[in-house]
PDB file of C-alpha atoms and ligand atoms in Angstrom:
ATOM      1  CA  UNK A   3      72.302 -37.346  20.253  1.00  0.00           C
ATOM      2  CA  UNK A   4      71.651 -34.759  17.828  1.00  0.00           C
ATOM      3  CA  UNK A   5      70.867 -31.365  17.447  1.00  0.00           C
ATOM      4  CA  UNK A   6      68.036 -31.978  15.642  1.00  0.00           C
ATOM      5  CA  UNK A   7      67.108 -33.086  19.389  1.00  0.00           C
ATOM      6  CA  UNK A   8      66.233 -29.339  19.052  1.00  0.00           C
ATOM      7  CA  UNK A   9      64.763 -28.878  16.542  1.00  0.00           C
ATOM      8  CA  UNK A  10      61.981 -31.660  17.583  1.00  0.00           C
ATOM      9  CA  UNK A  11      61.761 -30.386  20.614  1.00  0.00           C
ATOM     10  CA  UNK A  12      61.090 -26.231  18.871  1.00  0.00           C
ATOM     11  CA  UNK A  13      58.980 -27.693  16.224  1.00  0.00           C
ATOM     12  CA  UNK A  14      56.613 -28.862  18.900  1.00  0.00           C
ATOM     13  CA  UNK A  15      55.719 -26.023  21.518  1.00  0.00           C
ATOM     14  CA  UNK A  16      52.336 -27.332  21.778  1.00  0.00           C
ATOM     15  CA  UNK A  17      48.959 -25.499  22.799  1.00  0.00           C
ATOM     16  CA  UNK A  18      45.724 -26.710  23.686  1.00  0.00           C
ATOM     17  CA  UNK A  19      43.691 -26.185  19.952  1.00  0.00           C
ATOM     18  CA  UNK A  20      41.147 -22.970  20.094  1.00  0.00           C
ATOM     19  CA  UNK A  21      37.756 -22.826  18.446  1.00  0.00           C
ATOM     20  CA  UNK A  22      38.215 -19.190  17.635  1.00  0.00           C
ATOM     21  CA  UNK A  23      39.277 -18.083  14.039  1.00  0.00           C
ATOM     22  CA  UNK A  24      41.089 -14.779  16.218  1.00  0.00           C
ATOM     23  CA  UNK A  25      43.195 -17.288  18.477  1.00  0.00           C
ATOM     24  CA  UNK A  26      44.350 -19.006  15.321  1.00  0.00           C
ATOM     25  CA  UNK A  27      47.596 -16.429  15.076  1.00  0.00           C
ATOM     26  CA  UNK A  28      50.189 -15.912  17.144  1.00  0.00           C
ATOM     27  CA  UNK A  29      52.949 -13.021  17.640  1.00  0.00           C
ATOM     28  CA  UNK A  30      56.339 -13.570  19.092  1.00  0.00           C
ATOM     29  CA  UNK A  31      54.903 -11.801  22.657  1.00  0.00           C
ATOM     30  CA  UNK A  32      52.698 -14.925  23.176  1.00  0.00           C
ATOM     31  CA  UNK A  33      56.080 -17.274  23.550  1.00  0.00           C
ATOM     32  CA  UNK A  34      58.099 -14.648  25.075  1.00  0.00           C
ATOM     33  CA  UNK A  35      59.822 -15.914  28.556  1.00  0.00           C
ATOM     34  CA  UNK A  36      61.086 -19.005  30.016  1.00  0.00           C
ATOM     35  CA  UNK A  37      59.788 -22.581  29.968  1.00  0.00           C
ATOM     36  CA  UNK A  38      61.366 -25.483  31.897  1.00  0.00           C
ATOM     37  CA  UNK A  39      59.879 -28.627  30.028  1.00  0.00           C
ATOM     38  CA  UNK A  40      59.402 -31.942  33.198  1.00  0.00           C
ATOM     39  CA  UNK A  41      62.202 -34.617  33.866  1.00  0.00           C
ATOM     40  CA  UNK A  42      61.637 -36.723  30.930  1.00  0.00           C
ATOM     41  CA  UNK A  43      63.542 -40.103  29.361  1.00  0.00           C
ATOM     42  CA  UNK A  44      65.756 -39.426  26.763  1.00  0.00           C
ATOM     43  CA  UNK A  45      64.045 -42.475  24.745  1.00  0.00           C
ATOM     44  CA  UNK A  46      61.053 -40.272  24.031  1.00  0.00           C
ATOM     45  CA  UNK A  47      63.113 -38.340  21.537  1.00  0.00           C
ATOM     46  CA  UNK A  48      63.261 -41.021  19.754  1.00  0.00           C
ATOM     47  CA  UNK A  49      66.764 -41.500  20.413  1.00  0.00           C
ATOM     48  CA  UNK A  50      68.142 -45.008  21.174  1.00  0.00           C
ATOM     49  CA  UNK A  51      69.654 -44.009  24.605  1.00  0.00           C
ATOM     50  CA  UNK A  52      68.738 -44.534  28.084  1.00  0.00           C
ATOM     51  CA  UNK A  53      68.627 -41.596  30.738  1.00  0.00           C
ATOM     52  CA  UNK A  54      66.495 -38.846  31.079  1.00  0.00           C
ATOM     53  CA  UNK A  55      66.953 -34.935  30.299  1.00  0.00           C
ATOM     54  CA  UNK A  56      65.300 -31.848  31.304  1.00  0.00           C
ATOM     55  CA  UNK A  57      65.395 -28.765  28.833  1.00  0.00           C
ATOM     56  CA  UNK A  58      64.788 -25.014  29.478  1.00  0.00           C
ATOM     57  CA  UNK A  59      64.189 -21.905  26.950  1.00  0.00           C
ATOM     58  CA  UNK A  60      63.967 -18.585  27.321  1.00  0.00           C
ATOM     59  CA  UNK A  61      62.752 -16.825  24.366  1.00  0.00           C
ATOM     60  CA  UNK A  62      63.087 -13.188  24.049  1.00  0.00           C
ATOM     61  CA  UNK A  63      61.628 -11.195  20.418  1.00  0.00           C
ATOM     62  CA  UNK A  64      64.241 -12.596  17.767  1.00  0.00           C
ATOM     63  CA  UNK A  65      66.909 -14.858  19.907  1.00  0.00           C
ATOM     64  CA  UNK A  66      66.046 -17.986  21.856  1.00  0.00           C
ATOM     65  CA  UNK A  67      68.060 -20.167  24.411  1.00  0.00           C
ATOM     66  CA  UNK A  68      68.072 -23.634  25.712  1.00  0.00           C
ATOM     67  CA  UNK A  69      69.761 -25.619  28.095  1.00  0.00           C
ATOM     68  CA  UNK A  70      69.210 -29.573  27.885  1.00  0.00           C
ATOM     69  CA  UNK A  71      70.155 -31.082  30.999  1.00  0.00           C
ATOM     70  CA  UNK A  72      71.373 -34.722  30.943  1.00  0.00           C
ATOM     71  CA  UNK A  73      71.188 -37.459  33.488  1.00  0.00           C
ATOM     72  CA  UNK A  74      72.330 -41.692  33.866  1.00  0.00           C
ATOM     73  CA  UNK A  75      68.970 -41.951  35.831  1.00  0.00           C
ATOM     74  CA  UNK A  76      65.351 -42.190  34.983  1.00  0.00           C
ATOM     75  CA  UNK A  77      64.361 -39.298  37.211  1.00  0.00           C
ATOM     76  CA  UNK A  78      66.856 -36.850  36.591  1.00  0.00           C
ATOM     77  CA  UNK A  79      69.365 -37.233  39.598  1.00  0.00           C
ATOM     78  CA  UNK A  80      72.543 -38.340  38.133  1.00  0.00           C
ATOM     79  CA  UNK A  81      74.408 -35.688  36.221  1.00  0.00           C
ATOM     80  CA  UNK A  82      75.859 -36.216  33.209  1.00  0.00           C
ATOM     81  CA  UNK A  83      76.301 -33.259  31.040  1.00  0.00           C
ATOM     82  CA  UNK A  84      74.728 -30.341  29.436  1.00  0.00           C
ATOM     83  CA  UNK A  85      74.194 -28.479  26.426  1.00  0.00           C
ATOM     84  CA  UNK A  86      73.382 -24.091  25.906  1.00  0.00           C
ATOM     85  CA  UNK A  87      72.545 -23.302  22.769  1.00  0.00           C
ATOM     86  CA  UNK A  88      71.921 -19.665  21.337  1.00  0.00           C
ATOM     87  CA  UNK A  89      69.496 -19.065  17.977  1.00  0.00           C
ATOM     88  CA  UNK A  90      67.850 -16.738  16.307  1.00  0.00           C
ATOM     89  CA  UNK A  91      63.509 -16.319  15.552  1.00  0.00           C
ATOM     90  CA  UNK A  92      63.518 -16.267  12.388  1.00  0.00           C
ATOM     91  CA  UNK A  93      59.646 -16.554  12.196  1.00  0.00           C
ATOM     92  CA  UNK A  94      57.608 -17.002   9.037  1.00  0.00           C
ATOM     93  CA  UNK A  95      54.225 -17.517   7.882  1.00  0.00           C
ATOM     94  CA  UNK A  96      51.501 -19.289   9.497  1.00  0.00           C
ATOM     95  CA  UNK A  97      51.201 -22.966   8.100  1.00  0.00           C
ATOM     96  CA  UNK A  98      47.619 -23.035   6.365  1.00  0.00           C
ATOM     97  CA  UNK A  99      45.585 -25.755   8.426  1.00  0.00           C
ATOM     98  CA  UNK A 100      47.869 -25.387  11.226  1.00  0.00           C
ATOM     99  CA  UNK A 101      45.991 -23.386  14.142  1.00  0.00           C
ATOM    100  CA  UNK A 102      48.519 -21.438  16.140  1.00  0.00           C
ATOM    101  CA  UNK A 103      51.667 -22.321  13.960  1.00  0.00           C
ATOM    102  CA  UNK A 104      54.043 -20.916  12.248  1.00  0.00           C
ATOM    103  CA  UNK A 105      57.382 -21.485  10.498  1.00  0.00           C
ATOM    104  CA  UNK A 106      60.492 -21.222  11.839  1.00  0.00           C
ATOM    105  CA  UNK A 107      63.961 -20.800  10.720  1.00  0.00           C
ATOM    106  CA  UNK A 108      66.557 -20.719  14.212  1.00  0.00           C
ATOM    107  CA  UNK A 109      69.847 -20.025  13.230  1.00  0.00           C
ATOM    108  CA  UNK A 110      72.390 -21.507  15.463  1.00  0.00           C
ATOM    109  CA  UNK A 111      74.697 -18.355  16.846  1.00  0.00           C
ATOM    110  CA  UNK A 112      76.043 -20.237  19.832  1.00  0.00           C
ATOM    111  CA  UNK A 113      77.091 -24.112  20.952  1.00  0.00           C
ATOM    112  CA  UNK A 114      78.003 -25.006  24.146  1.00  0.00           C
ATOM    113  CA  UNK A 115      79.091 -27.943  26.127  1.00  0.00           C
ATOM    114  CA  UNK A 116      79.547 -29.007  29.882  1.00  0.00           C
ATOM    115  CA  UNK A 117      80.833 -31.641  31.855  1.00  0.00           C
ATOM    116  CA  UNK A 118      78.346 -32.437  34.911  1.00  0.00           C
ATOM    117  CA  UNK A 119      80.035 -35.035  36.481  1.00  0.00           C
ATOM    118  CA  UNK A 120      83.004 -37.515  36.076  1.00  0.00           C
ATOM    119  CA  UNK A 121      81.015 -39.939  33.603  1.00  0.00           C
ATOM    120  CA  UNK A 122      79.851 -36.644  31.917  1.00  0.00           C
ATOM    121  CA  UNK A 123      83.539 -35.768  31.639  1.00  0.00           C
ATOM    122  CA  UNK A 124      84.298 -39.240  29.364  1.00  0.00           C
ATOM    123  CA  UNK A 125      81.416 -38.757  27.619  1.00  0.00           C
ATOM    124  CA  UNK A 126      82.568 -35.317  26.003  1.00  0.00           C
ATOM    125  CA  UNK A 127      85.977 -35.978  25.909  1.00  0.00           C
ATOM    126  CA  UNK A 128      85.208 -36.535  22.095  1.00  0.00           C
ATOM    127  CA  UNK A 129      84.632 -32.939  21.994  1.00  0.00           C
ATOM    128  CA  UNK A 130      87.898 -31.683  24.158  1.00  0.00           C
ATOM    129  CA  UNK A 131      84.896 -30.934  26.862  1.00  0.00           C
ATOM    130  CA  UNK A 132      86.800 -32.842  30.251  1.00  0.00           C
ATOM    131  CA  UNK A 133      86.838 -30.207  32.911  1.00  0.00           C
ATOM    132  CA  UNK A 134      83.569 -30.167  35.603  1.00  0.00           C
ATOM    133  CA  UNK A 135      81.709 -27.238  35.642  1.00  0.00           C
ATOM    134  CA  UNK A 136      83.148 -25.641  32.630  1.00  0.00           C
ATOM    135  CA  UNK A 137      81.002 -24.526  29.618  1.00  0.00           C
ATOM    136  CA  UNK A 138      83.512 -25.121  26.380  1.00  0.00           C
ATOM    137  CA  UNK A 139      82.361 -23.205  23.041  1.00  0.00           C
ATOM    138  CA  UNK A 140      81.611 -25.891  20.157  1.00  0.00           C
ATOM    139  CA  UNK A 141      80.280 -23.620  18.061  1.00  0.00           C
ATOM    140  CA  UNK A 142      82.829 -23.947  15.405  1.00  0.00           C
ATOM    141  CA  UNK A 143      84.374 -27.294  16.346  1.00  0.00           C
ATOM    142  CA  UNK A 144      81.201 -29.042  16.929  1.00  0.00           C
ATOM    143  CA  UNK A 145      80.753 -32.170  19.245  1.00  0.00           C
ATOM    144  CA  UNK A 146      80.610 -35.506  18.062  1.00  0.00           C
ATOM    145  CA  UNK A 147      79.351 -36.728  21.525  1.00  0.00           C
ATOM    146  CA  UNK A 148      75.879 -34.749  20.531  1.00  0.00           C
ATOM    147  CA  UNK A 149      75.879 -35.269  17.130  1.00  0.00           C
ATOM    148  CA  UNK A 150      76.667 -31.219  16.637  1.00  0.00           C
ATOM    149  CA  UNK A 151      78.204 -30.325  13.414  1.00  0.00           C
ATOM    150  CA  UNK A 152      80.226 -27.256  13.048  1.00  0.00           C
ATOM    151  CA  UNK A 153      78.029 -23.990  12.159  1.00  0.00           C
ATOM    152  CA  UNK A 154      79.841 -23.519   9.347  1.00  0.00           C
ATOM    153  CA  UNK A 155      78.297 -27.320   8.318  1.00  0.00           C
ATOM    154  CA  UNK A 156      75.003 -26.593   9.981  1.00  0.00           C
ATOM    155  CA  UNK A 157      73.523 -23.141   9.971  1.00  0.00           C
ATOM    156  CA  UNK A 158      70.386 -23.873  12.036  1.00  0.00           C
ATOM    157  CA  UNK A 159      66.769 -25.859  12.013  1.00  0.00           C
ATOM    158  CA  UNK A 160      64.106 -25.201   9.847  1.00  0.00           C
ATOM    159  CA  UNK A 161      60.416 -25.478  12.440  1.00  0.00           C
ATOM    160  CA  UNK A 162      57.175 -25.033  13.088  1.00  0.00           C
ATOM    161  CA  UNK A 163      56.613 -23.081  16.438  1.00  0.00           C
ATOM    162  CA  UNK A 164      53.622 -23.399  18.162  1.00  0.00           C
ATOM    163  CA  UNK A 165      52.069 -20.097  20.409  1.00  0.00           C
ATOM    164  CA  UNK A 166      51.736 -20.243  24.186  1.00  0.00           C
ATOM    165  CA  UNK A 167      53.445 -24.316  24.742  1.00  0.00           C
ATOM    166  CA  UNK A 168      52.116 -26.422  27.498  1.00  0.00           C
ATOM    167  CA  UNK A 169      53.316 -29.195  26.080  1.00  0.00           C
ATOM    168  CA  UNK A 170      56.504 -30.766  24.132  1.00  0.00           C
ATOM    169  CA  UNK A 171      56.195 -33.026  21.002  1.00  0.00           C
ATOM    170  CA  UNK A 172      57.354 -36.004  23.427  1.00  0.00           C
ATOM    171  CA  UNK A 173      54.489 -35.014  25.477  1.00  0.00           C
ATOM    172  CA  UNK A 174      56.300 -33.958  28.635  1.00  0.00           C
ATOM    173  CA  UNK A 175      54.667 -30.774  30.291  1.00  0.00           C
ATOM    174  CA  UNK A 176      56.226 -27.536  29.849  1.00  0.00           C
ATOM    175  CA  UNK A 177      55.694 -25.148  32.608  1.00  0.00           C
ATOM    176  CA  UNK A 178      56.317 -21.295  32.600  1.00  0.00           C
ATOM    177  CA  UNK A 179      59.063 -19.989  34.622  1.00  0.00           C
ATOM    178  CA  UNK A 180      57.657 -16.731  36.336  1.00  0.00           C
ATOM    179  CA  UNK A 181      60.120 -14.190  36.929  1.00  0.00           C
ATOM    180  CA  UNK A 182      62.500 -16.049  35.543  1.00  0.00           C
TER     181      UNK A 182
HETATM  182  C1  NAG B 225      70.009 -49.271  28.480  1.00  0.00           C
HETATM  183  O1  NAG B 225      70.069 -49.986  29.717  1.00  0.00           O
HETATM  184  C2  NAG B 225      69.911 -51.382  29.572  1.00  0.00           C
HETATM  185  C3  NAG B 225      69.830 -51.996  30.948  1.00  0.00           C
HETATM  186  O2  NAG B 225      70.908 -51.563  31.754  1.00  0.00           O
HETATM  187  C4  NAG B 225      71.068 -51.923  28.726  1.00  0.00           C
HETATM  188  O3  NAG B 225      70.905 -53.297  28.533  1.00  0.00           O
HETATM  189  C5  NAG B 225      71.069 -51.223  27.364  1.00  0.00           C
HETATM  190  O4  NAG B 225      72.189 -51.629  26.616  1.00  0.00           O
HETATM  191  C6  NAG B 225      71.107 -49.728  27.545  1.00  0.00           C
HETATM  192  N1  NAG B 225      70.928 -49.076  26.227  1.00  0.00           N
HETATM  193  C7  NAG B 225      71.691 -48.075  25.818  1.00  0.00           C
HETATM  194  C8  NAG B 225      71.393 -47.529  24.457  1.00  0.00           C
HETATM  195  O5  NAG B 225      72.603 -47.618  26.475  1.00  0.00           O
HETATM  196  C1  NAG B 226      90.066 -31.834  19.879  1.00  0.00           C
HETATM  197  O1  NAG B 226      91.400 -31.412  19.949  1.00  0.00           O
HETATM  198  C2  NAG B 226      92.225 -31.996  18.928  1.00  0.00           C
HETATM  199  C3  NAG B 226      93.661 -31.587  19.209  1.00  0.00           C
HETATM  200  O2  NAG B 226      93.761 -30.170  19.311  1.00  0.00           O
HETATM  201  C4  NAG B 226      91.719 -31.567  17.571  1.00  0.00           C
HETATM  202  O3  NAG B 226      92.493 -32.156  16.559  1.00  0.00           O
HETATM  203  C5  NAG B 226      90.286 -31.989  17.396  1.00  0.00           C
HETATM  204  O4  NAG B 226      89.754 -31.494  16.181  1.00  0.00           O
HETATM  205  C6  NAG B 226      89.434 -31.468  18.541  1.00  0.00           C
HETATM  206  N1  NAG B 226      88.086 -32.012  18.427  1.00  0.00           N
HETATM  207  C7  NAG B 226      86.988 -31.261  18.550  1.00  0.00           C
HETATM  208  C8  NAG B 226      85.683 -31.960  18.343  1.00  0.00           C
HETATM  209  O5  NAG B 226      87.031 -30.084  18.846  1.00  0.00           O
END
């Protein structure tokens, strides 16, 4: 896996497209809060891997969050391990012939990895991640496991964000945590 796993899944917020030249913009207040994207297979990333993963942002003005969620199943039952990362909004221009879209630039400020289970456990032991439960900072170390280079390598993802997502790129529904 790799963390341009987040970058697809940033670069594709999706909206439902709107007839009206005034809908065509969006400010950061129209992505602001949380969004829990539905159970979803792994393979849809495009990655070669079986399982299925569940991701969650919260988006505030100028930082951003995410936790992906990673399972053995296909329905999200199994545990395997998780990822947090921290990043900056960075937004740019709106992308000419794009309605709704602008450009992106996320900074990565923080990495983190956890161990969800025992098979979890093996699987990040590439990245010195073994105990349950316990979020280990791989911010400058990076994690093999996930394909996450040091920051120092890797500064952050270049986008396109999409206003008000309903949808991911992979097409899995993302719904809007209330009160989150
Ligand atoms: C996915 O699961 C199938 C069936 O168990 C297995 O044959 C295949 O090697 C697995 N693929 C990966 C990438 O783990
Ligand atoms: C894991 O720990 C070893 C020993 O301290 C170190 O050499 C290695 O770079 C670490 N790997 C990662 C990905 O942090």
């Amino acid at each position: 896996m790799k963390l341009s796993l987040l970058a697809t899944a940033l670069a594709t917020l999706a909206t439902p497209s709107r007839s009206h030249s005034h809908e065509l913009i969006f400010y950061a207040k129209d992505f602001l809060g949380t969004w829990q994207g539905d159970c979803g297979p792994v393979a849809s990333t495009g990655l070669s891997s079986n399982g299925s993963f569940i991701r969650r942002y919260n988006f505030d003005h100028s930082v951003a969050n995410v936790r992906y969620m990673f399972f053995a199943d296909d329905a999200c039952a199994e545990s395997l391990f998780s990822f947090y990362a921290v990043f900056g909004l960075d937004l740019g221009s709106h992308v000419p012939g794009l309605p709704y879209t602008r450009t992106l630039f996320a900074p990565f400020i923080k990495l983190l990895v956890r161990p969800d289970s025992e098979q979890g456990s093996h699987a990040l032991a590439a990245c010195n991640a073994t105990t349950i439960g316990h979020d280990y900072d791989v911010t400058l170390s990076g994690c093999p496991t996930l394909g996450f280079k040091p920051t120092t390598e890797c500064a952050g993802d270049y986008d396109l964000l999409k206003g008000q997502p309903t949808r991911t790129e992979d097409d899995i529904v993302a719904t809007f945590v209330p009160d989150a």
